[in-house]
Amino acid sequence: MLGIETSCDETAAAVVRRDAQGRGEILSNVVRAQLDLHAAYGGVVPEIAARAHVDLLDPAIKHALGEAGLDVAELDGIAAAAGPGLIGGLIVGVTTGKAMALGLDRPFLAINHLEAHALSAGLTDALRFPYLLLLVSGGHTQLLIVKEVGAYERLGTTLDDALGEAFDKAAKLLGLGYPGGPEVEARAAHGQASIKLPRPMMGRPEPHFSFAGLKTALRQEATARAPLSDQEIADLCASFQEAVADVVRDRTARAMDIYQERLGADAPRALVVAGGVAANQRLRAALEEVAVTRGFRLVVPPPALCTDNAAMIAWAGAERLARGLVDDMAAPSRARWPLDPDAPPALGAGVKA
Ligand code: KG4
Ligand code: ZN
């Protein structure tokens, strides 16, 4: 299965194989980051991203096929991320995927990018459904029950910023570079979590998140100390990271309780973490703690599969094809595409699907 990913600022193509037992193997995984094109703007510029995908995608696909040692005619299907994401980029990937599928007379699979994150652990860990998923990236923060391919129950989401976005904004207001997560983590290693910051949503019965207030509190603490010394920046980073770890630990524990209430005590207990923020070691330690206390196995896919990539798109395509879930040429690109359309709306404004 060829996978194509163009939903944000990574142009990616990959080939994976799925055997009859449902085991996966990555034959190639090519990612062309566009960081340098967007760095000057402090974030992703959608039109620049879409145009870069046009330039970068064909060579990336060629490279992925070459590394896999395959001719296009040997593909069983073409899968492209069709949403959610930046619409210009999605159209580039979906149109390319459809054209290849049509030309090669192979099935086309329009993949939900979030579903690809949700299923990616199955590519490296022989993981049985159901499991609990914590997806924490620059664009998404969700807790979901993954029941089967195509069957997801959203337990929690963010009312405002995504967690990666919160790290990026924290870094920006402290004068650190983009993407902010790795910078904040590196600075925090030299600091003390000595500055009092709020823990939004902690203790609430529904496992939702909110990070806007935490960011505002951080800004106030930073402004009060300006100009900031390196030590103060480190302390602010450590305090921010500690607040995030407390919130994520609490919200995930709540989701674990709901998971067990819904599925019964006999349901397999595994917590899968996906998205770029899963790279954060402090967060991992907090999740390890909560997993141990509730008897869950913690599964964190390798970093290359946690951040945006096309192997996860190809894998979701292979999983869908194995179940006969193929799409036709009318499949749309969708800027918004919730995994669980029946989820009750979370309270608050600006909810990200
Ligand atoms: O999944 P991802 O690679 O891509 C998108 O969301 O598109 O996630 C990127 C996000 C960024 O917000 C980045 O700051 C965050 O993941 N991130 C981290 C760390 N590494 C990446 N956040 C906290 N700690 C990290 N070590
Ligand atoms: Zn993603």
GROMACS .gro file of C-alpha atoms and ligand atoms in nm:
model
  380
    1MET     CA    1   0.000   0.000   0.000
    2LEU     CA    2   0.127   0.344  -0.094
    3GLY     CA    3   0.047   0.618   0.157
    4ILE     CA    4   0.041   0.992   0.084
    5GLU     CA    5   0.038   1.260   0.356
    6THR     CA    6  -0.006   1.631   0.274
    7SER     CA    7  -0.245   1.756   0.543
    8CYS     CA    8  -0.009   2.010   0.700
    9ASP     CA    9   0.355   2.101   0.640
   10GLU     CA   10   0.509   1.758   0.587
   11THR     CA   11   0.510   1.613   0.236
   12ALA     CA   12   0.532   1.240   0.292
   13ALA     CA   13   0.506   0.914   0.098
   14ALA     CA   14   0.555   0.560   0.225
   15VAL     CA   15   0.501   0.197   0.133
   16VAL     CA   16   0.386  -0.063   0.386
   17ARG     CA   17   0.298  -0.429   0.358
   18ARG     CA   18   0.027  -0.602   0.560
   19ASP     CA   19   0.039  -0.981   0.574
   20ALA     CA   20  -0.257  -1.219   0.596
   21GLN     CA   21  -0.222  -1.232   0.979
   22GLY     CA   22  -0.257  -0.854   0.992
   23ARG     CA   23   0.109  -0.785   1.071
   24GLY     CA   24   0.263  -0.475   0.926
   25GLU     CA   25   0.600  -0.396   0.776
   26ILE     CA   26   0.732  -0.057   0.666
   27LEU     CA   27   0.910  -0.085   0.331
   28SER     CA   28   0.984   0.287   0.305
   29ASN     CA   29   0.891   0.604   0.494
   30VAL     CA   30   0.989   0.931   0.324
   31VAL     CA   31   0.916   1.265   0.492
   32ARG     CA   32   1.006   1.602   0.341
   33ALA     CA   33   0.962   1.866   0.610
   34GLN     CA   34   0.893   2.222   0.494
   35LEU     CA   35   1.016   2.384   0.817
   36ASP     CA   36   1.254   2.628   0.645
   37LEU     CA   37   0.974   2.759   0.420
   38HIS     CA   38   0.754   2.854   0.716
   39ALA     CA   39   1.011   2.938   0.986
   40ALA     CA   40   1.017   3.311   0.906
   41TYR     CA   41   0.640   3.332   0.973
   42GLY     CA   42   0.646   3.148   1.310
   43GLY     CA   43   0.387   2.897   1.187
   44VAL     CA   44   0.256   2.714   0.882
   45VAL     CA   45   0.132   2.934   0.595
   46PRO     CA   46  -0.138   2.726   0.418
   47GLU     CA   47  -0.082   2.855   0.065
   48ILE     CA   48   0.296   2.813   0.087
   49ALA     CA   49   0.241   2.460   0.218
   50ALA     CA   50   0.003   2.367  -0.066
   51ARG     CA   51   0.243   2.493  -0.333
   52ALA     CA   52   0.535   2.312  -0.172
   53HIS     CA   53   0.335   1.987  -0.171
   54VAL     CA   54   0.289   2.024  -0.549
   55ASP     CA   55   0.667   2.048  -0.591
   56LEU     CA   56   0.771   1.786  -0.336
   57LEU     CA   57   0.510   1.511  -0.362
   58ASP     CA   58   0.598   1.343  -0.694
   59PRO     CA   59   0.969   1.307  -0.606
   60ALA     CA   60   0.874   1.183  -0.256
   61ILE     CA   61   0.652   0.910  -0.405
   62LYS     CA   62   0.925   0.810  -0.648
   63HIS     CA   63   1.174   0.796  -0.363
   64ALA     CA   64   0.938   0.586  -0.148
   65LEU     CA   65   0.880   0.335  -0.428
   66GLY     CA   66   1.254   0.321  -0.500
   67GLU     CA   67   1.343   0.256  -0.137
   68ALA     CA   68   1.078  -0.014  -0.118
   69GLY     CA   69   1.222  -0.168  -0.435
   70LEU     CA   70   0.880  -0.172  -0.598
   71ASP     CA   71   0.735  -0.073  -0.930
   72VAL     CA   72   0.405   0.119  -0.913
   73ALA     CA   73   0.236  -0.177  -1.085
   74GLU     CA   74   0.310  -0.390  -0.778
   75LEU     CA   75   0.098  -0.173  -0.548
   76ASP     CA   76  -0.235  -0.317  -0.426
   77GLY     CA   77  -0.380   0.022  -0.342
   78ILE     CA   78  -0.318   0.394  -0.297
   79ALA     CA   79  -0.411   0.568   0.028
   80ALA     CA   80  -0.407   0.945   0.075
   81ALA     CA   81  -0.484   1.157   0.381
   82ALA     CA   82  -0.814   1.330   0.290
   83GLY     CA   83  -0.864   1.528   0.611
   84PRO     CA   84  -0.875   1.688   0.856
   85GLY     CA   85  -0.612   1.948   0.770
   86LEU     CA   86  -0.524   2.238   0.544
   87ILE     CA   87  -0.751   2.205   0.243
   88GLY     CA   88  -0.501   2.314  -0.025
   89GLY     CA   89  -0.249   2.050   0.075
   90LEU     CA   90  -0.513   1.780   0.116
   91ILE     CA   91  -0.638   1.842  -0.239
   92VAL     CA   92  -0.283   1.796  -0.372
   93GLY     CA   93  -0.242   1.457  -0.200
   94VAL     CA   94  -0.593   1.331  -0.273
   95THR     CA   95  -0.580   1.431  -0.641
   96THR     CA   96  -0.241   1.265  -0.682
   97GLY     CA   97  -0.366   0.949  -0.510
   98LYS     CA   98  -0.681   0.935  -0.720
   99ALA     CA   99  -0.488   0.988  -1.043
  100MET     CA  100  -0.250   0.703  -0.955
  101ALA     CA  101  -0.536   0.473  -0.854
  102LEU     CA  102  -0.724   0.550  -1.175
  103GLY     CA  103  -0.418   0.511  -1.396
  104LEU     CA  104  -0.310   0.185  -1.230
  105ASP     CA  105  -0.663   0.050  -1.188
  106ARG     CA  106  -0.615  -0.002  -0.815
  107PRO     CA  107  -0.842   0.082  -0.521
  108PHE     CA  108  -0.821   0.434  -0.374
  109LEU     CA  109  -0.850   0.489   0.000
  110ALA     CA  110  -0.935   0.833   0.144
  111ILE     CA  111  -0.784   0.826   0.493
  112ASN     CA  112  -0.880   1.027   0.798
  113HIS     CA  113  -0.546   1.156   0.931
  114LEU     CA  114  -0.667   1.108   1.291
  115GLU     CA  115  -0.764   0.749   1.217
  116ALA     CA  116  -0.413   0.694   1.081
  117HIS     CA  117  -0.265   0.824   1.411
  118ALA     CA  118  -0.512   0.606   1.601
  119LEU     CA  119  -0.414   0.287   1.415
  120SER     CA  120  -0.040   0.353   1.382
  121ALA     CA  121   0.049   0.151   1.692
  122GLY     CA  122  -0.082  -0.161   1.515
  123LEU     CA  123   0.197  -0.127   1.263
  124THR     CA  124   0.473  -0.188   1.517
  125ASP     CA  125   0.299  -0.350   1.815
  126ALA     CA  126   0.070  -0.645   1.759
  127LEU     CA  127  -0.210  -0.460   1.937
  128ARG     CA  128  -0.562  -0.598   1.980
  129PHE     CA  129  -0.870  -0.377   1.972
  130PRO     CA  130  -1.003  -0.210   2.177
  131TYR     CA  131  -0.757   0.031   2.334
  132LEU     CA  132  -0.750   0.385   2.470
  133LEU     CA  133  -0.577   0.647   2.259
  134LEU     CA  134  -0.428   0.979   2.369
  135LEU     CA  135  -0.356   1.185   2.058
  136VAL     CA  136  -0.144   1.492   2.134
  137SER     CA  137  -0.007   1.686   1.838
  138GLY     CA  138   0.024   2.041   1.711
  139GLY     CA  139  -0.332   2.032   1.581
  140HIS     CA  140  -0.514   1.778   1.800
  141THR     CA  141  -0.564   1.677   2.160
  142GLN     CA  142  -0.809   1.391   2.203
  143LEU     CA  143  -0.881   1.090   2.419
  144LEU     CA  144  -1.058   0.817   2.219
  145ILE     CA  145  -1.166   0.458   2.254
  146VAL     CA  146  -1.043   0.276   1.943
  147LYS     CA  147  -1.291  -0.012   1.910
  148GLU     CA  148  -1.220  -0.132   1.558
  149VAL     CA  149  -1.109   0.015   1.227
  150GLY     CA  150  -1.370   0.283   1.161
  151ALA     CA  151  -1.526   0.268   1.510
  152TYR     CA  152  -1.412   0.539   1.752
  153GLU     CA  153  -1.566   0.691   2.060
  154ARG     CA  154  -1.434   1.031   2.155
  155LEU     CA  155  -1.415   1.075   2.531
  156GLY     CA  156  -1.232   1.404   2.552
  157THR     CA  157  -1.105   1.689   2.339
  158THR     CA  158  -0.961   2.035   2.389
  159LEU     CA  159  -1.187   2.335   2.432
  160ASP     CA  160  -0.926   2.569   2.283
  161ASP     CA  161  -0.559   2.508   2.197
  162ALA     CA  162  -0.408   2.170   2.111
  163LEU     CA  163  -0.130   2.062   2.347
  164GLY     CA  164   0.147   2.096   2.088
  165GLU     CA  165   0.008   2.438   1.999
  166ALA     CA  166   0.024   2.533   2.368
  167PHE     CA  167   0.392   2.429   2.379
  168ASP     CA  168   0.455   2.630   2.061
  169LYS     CA  169   0.284   2.941   2.201
  170ALA     CA  170   0.466   2.906   2.533
  171ALA     CA  171   0.797   2.889   2.347
  172LYS     CA  172   0.708   3.192   2.137
  173LEU     CA  173   0.619   3.411   2.433
  174LEU     CA  174   0.943   3.311   2.604
  175GLY     CA  175   1.140   3.403   2.292
  176LEU     CA  176   1.229   3.043   2.202
  177GLY     CA  177   1.223   2.894   1.852
  178TYR     CA  178   0.963   2.697   1.655
  179PRO     CA  179   0.852   2.420   1.693
  180GLY     CA  180   0.836   2.500   2.060
  181GLY     CA  181   0.787   2.161   2.227
  182PRO     CA  182   1.145   2.035   2.203
  183GLU     CA  183   1.280   2.381   2.304
  184VAL     CA  184   1.057   2.402   2.612
  185GLU     CA  185   1.155   2.050   2.714
  186ALA     CA  186   1.527   2.122   2.673
  187ARG     CA  187   1.507   2.445   2.878
  188ALA     CA  188   1.291   2.281   3.144
  189ALA     CA  189   1.569   2.031   3.210
  190HIS     CA  190   1.776   2.318   3.363
  191GLY     CA  191   1.490   2.471   3.562
  192GLN     CA  192   1.284   2.425   3.877
  193ALA     CA  193   0.904   2.399   3.860
  194SER     CA  194   0.888   2.672   4.124
  195ILE     CA  195   0.636   2.910   3.961
  196LYS     CA  196   0.271   2.857   4.042
  197LEU     CA  197   0.059   2.797   3.731
  198PRO     CA  198  -0.305   2.679   3.701
  199ARG     CA  199  -0.407   2.321   3.612
  200PRO     CA  200  -0.711   2.383   3.387
  201MET     CA  201  -0.992   2.121   3.385
  202MET     CA  202  -0.833   1.907   3.656
  203GLY     CA  203  -1.092   1.703   3.844
  204ARG     CA  204  -1.371   1.758   3.591
  205PRO     CA  205  -1.580   1.446   3.524
  206GLU     CA  206  -1.548   1.467   3.144
  207PRO     CA  207  -1.189   1.415   3.028
  208HIS     CA  208  -1.165   1.736   2.824
  209PHE     CA  209  -0.865   1.968   2.810
  210SER     CA  210  -0.808   2.343   2.799
  211PHE     CA  211  -0.473   2.516   2.762
  212ALA     CA  212  -0.554   2.878   2.680
  213GLY     CA  213  -0.571   2.985   3.048
  214LEU     CA  214  -0.243   2.815   3.128
  215LYS     CA  215  -0.076   3.002   2.842
  216THR     CA  216  -0.219   3.334   2.966
  217ALA     CA  217  -0.096   3.264   3.319
  218LEU     CA  218   0.248   3.184   3.182
  219ARG     CA  219   0.249   3.513   2.989
  220GLN     CA  220   0.161   3.705   3.306
  221GLU     CA  221   0.439   3.537   3.504
  222ALA     CA  222   0.685   3.605   3.222
  223THR     CA  223   0.581   3.971   3.188
  224ALA     CA  224   0.610   4.024   3.563
  225ARG     CA  225   0.974   3.906   3.552
  226ALA     CA  226   1.084   4.071   3.225
  227PRO     CA  227   1.359   4.097   3.114
  228LEU     CA  228   1.398   3.722   3.170
  229SER     CA  229   1.727   3.562   3.268
  230ASP     CA  230   1.810   3.218   3.127
  231GLN     CA  231   1.738   3.069   3.468
  232GLU     CA  232   1.395   3.233   3.480
  233ILE     CA  233   1.315   3.102   3.131
  234ALA     CA  234   1.419   2.754   3.242
  235ASP     CA  235   1.203   2.780   3.557
  236LEU     CA  236   0.903   2.900   3.355
  237CYS     CA  237   0.948   2.611   3.110
  238ALA     CA  238   0.975   2.357   3.392
  239SER     CA  239   0.669   2.501   3.566
  240PHE     CA  240   0.468   2.496   3.242
  241GLN     CA  241   0.571   2.139   3.165
  242GLU     CA  242   0.485   2.028   3.517
  243ALA     CA  243   0.138   2.184   3.493
  244VAL     CA  244   0.083   2.007   3.160
  245ALA     CA  245   0.201   1.675   3.303
  246ASP     CA  246  -0.042   1.708   3.598
  247VAL     CA  247  -0.334   1.788   3.368
  248VAL     CA  248  -0.259   1.509   3.122
  249ARG     CA  249  -0.215   1.259   3.405
  250ASP     CA  250  -0.549   1.357   3.560
  251ARG     CA  251  -0.745   1.368   3.231
  252THR     CA  252  -0.601   1.036   3.113
  253ALA     CA  253  -0.679   0.868   3.445
  254ARG     CA  254  -1.039   0.987   3.412
  255ALA     CA  255  -1.055   0.850   3.055
  256MET     CA  256  -0.922   0.515   3.178
  257ASP     CA  257  -1.203   0.497   3.432
  258ILE     CA  258  -1.464   0.574   3.166
  259TYR     CA  259  -1.303   0.320   2.929
  260GLN     CA  260  -1.344   0.050   3.192
  261GLU     CA  261  -1.698   0.160   3.284
  262ARG     CA  262  -1.801   0.139   2.916
  263LEU     CA  263  -1.618  -0.177   2.811
  264GLY     CA  264  -1.612  -0.373   3.137
  265ALA     CA  265  -1.330  -0.485   3.362
  266ASP     CA  266  -1.224  -0.761   3.120
  267ALA     CA  267  -1.147  -0.527   2.828
  268PRO     CA  268  -0.780  -0.524   2.730
  269ARG     CA  269  -0.601  -0.238   2.903
  270ALA     CA  270  -0.365  -0.052   2.678
  271LEU     CA  271  -0.303   0.320   2.643
  272VAL     CA  272  -0.157   0.425   2.310
  273VAL     CA  273   0.000   0.770   2.280
  274ALA     CA  274   0.039   0.930   1.936
  275GLY     CA  275   0.127   1.273   1.796
  276GLY     CA  276   0.443   1.481   1.816
  277VAL     CA  277   0.401   1.573   2.185
  278ALA     CA  278   0.443   1.202   2.270
  279ALA     CA  279   0.817   1.271   2.232
  280ASN     CA  280   0.813   1.467   2.561
  281GLN     CA  281   0.990   1.263   2.829
  282ARG     CA  282   0.824   1.434   3.127
  283LEU     CA  283   0.483   1.361   2.977
  284ARG     CA  284   0.578   1.001   2.914
  285ALA     CA  285   0.685   0.957   3.274
  286ALA     CA  286   0.352   1.100   3.391
  287LEU     CA  287   0.162   0.864   3.159
  288GLU     CA  288   0.373   0.570   3.271
  289GLU     CA  289   0.272   0.651   3.631
  290VAL     CA  290  -0.098   0.661   3.555
  291ALA     CA  291  -0.075   0.346   3.340
  292VAL     CA  292   0.097   0.153   3.618
  293THR     CA  293  -0.154   0.258   3.884
  294ARG     CA  294  -0.448   0.148   3.667
  295GLY     CA  295  -0.292  -0.166   3.520
  296PHE     CA  296  -0.273  -0.033   3.163
  297ARG     CA  297   0.010  -0.113   2.923
  298LEU     CA  298   0.163   0.207   2.782
  299VAL     CA  299   0.236   0.188   2.410
  300VAL     CA  300   0.429   0.475   2.252
  301PRO     CA  301   0.515   0.416   1.886
  302PRO     CA  302   0.868   0.517   1.779
  303PRO     CA  303   0.907   0.894   1.718
  304ALA     CA  304   0.905   0.858   1.337
  305LEU     CA  305   0.553   0.710   1.362
  306CYS     CA  306   0.430   0.954   1.631
  307THR     CA  307   0.492   1.266   1.424
  308ASP     CA  308   0.317   1.317   1.091
  309ASN     CA  309   0.423   1.055   0.837
  310ALA     CA  310   0.284   0.858   0.544
  311ALA     CA  311   0.352   0.508   0.679
  312MET     CA  312   0.057   0.554   0.914
  313ILE     CA  313  -0.160   0.664   0.618
  314ALA     CA  314  -0.053   0.358   0.418
  315TRP     CA  315  -0.118   0.133   0.719
  316ALA     CA  316  -0.468   0.274   0.771
  317GLY     CA  317  -0.524   0.217   0.398
  318ALA     CA  318  -0.408  -0.145   0.425
  319GLU     CA  319  -0.629  -0.205   0.729
  320ARG     CA  320  -0.929  -0.058   0.546
  321LEU     CA  321  -0.859  -0.248   0.223
  322ALA     CA  322  -0.839  -0.574   0.419
  323ARG     CA  323  -1.194  -0.502   0.536
  324GLY     CA  324  -1.323  -0.397   0.193
  325LEU     CA  325  -1.360  -0.033   0.299
  326VAL     CA  326  -1.251   0.132  -0.027
  327ASP     CA  327  -1.344   0.477  -0.161
  328ASP     CA  328  -1.436   0.603  -0.505
  329MET     CA  329  -1.326   0.899  -0.713
  330ALA     CA  330  -1.591   1.120  -0.554
  331ALA     CA  331  -1.425   1.099  -0.209
  332PRO     CA  332  -1.384   1.460  -0.094
  333SER     CA  333  -1.094   1.637   0.079
  334ARG     CA  334  -1.222   1.761   0.413
  335ALA     CA  335  -1.075   2.042   0.624
  336ARG     CA  336  -1.282   1.913   0.918
  337TRP     CA  337  -1.347   1.545   0.968
  338PRO     CA  338  -1.424   1.429   1.324
  339LEU     CA  339  -1.343   1.064   1.398
  340ASP     CA  340  -1.653   1.029   1.611
  341PRO     CA  341  -1.931   1.236   1.451
  342ASP     CA  342  -2.173   1.131   1.727
  343ALA     CA  343  -1.962   1.272   2.010
  344PRO     CA  344  -2.160   1.524   2.214
  345PRO     CA  345  -2.023   1.875   2.168
  346ALA     CA  346  -1.775   1.969   2.440
  347LEU     CA  347  -1.872   2.280   2.635
  348GLY     CA  348  -1.694   2.598   2.540
  349ALA     CA  349  -1.606   2.775   2.223
  350GLY     CA  350  -1.376   2.694   1.935
  351VAL     CA  351  -1.375   2.317   1.980
  352LYS     CA  352  -1.141   2.145   1.740
  353ALA     CA  353  -1.293   1.829   1.597
  354KG4     O1  354   0.231   1.536   1.530
  354KG4     P1  355   0.319   1.651   1.497
  354KG4     O2  356   0.457   1.620   1.449
  354KG4     O3  357   0.258   1.740   1.385
  354KG4     C1  358   0.147   1.817   1.378
  354KG4     O4  359   0.073   1.836   1.475
  354KG4     O5  360   0.129   1.864   1.265
  354KG4     O6  361   0.328   1.744   1.626
  354KG4     C2  362   0.404   1.860   1.630
  354KG4     C3  363   0.386   1.921   1.767
  354KG4     C4  364   0.443   2.061   1.777
  354KG4     O7  365   0.346   2.144   1.836
  354KG4     C5  366   0.565   2.042   1.867
  354KG4     O8  367   0.594   2.156   1.945
  354KG4     C6  368   0.521   1.926   1.954
  354KG4     O9  369   0.451   1.841   1.865
  354KG4     N1  370   0.636   1.856   2.012
  354KG4     C7  371   0.663   1.853   2.144
  354KG4     C8  372   0.786   1.784   2.158
  354KG4     N2  373   0.827   1.747   2.033
  354KG4     C9  374   0.735   1.793   1.945
  354KG4     N3  375   0.596   1.901   2.249
  354KG4    C10  376   0.649   1.883   2.371
  354KG4     N4  377   0.766   1.819   2.393
  354KG4    C11  378   0.837   1.769   2.290
  354KG4     N5  379   0.954   1.707   2.313
  355ZN      ZN  380  -0.091   1.449   1.279
   0.00000   0.00000   0.00000
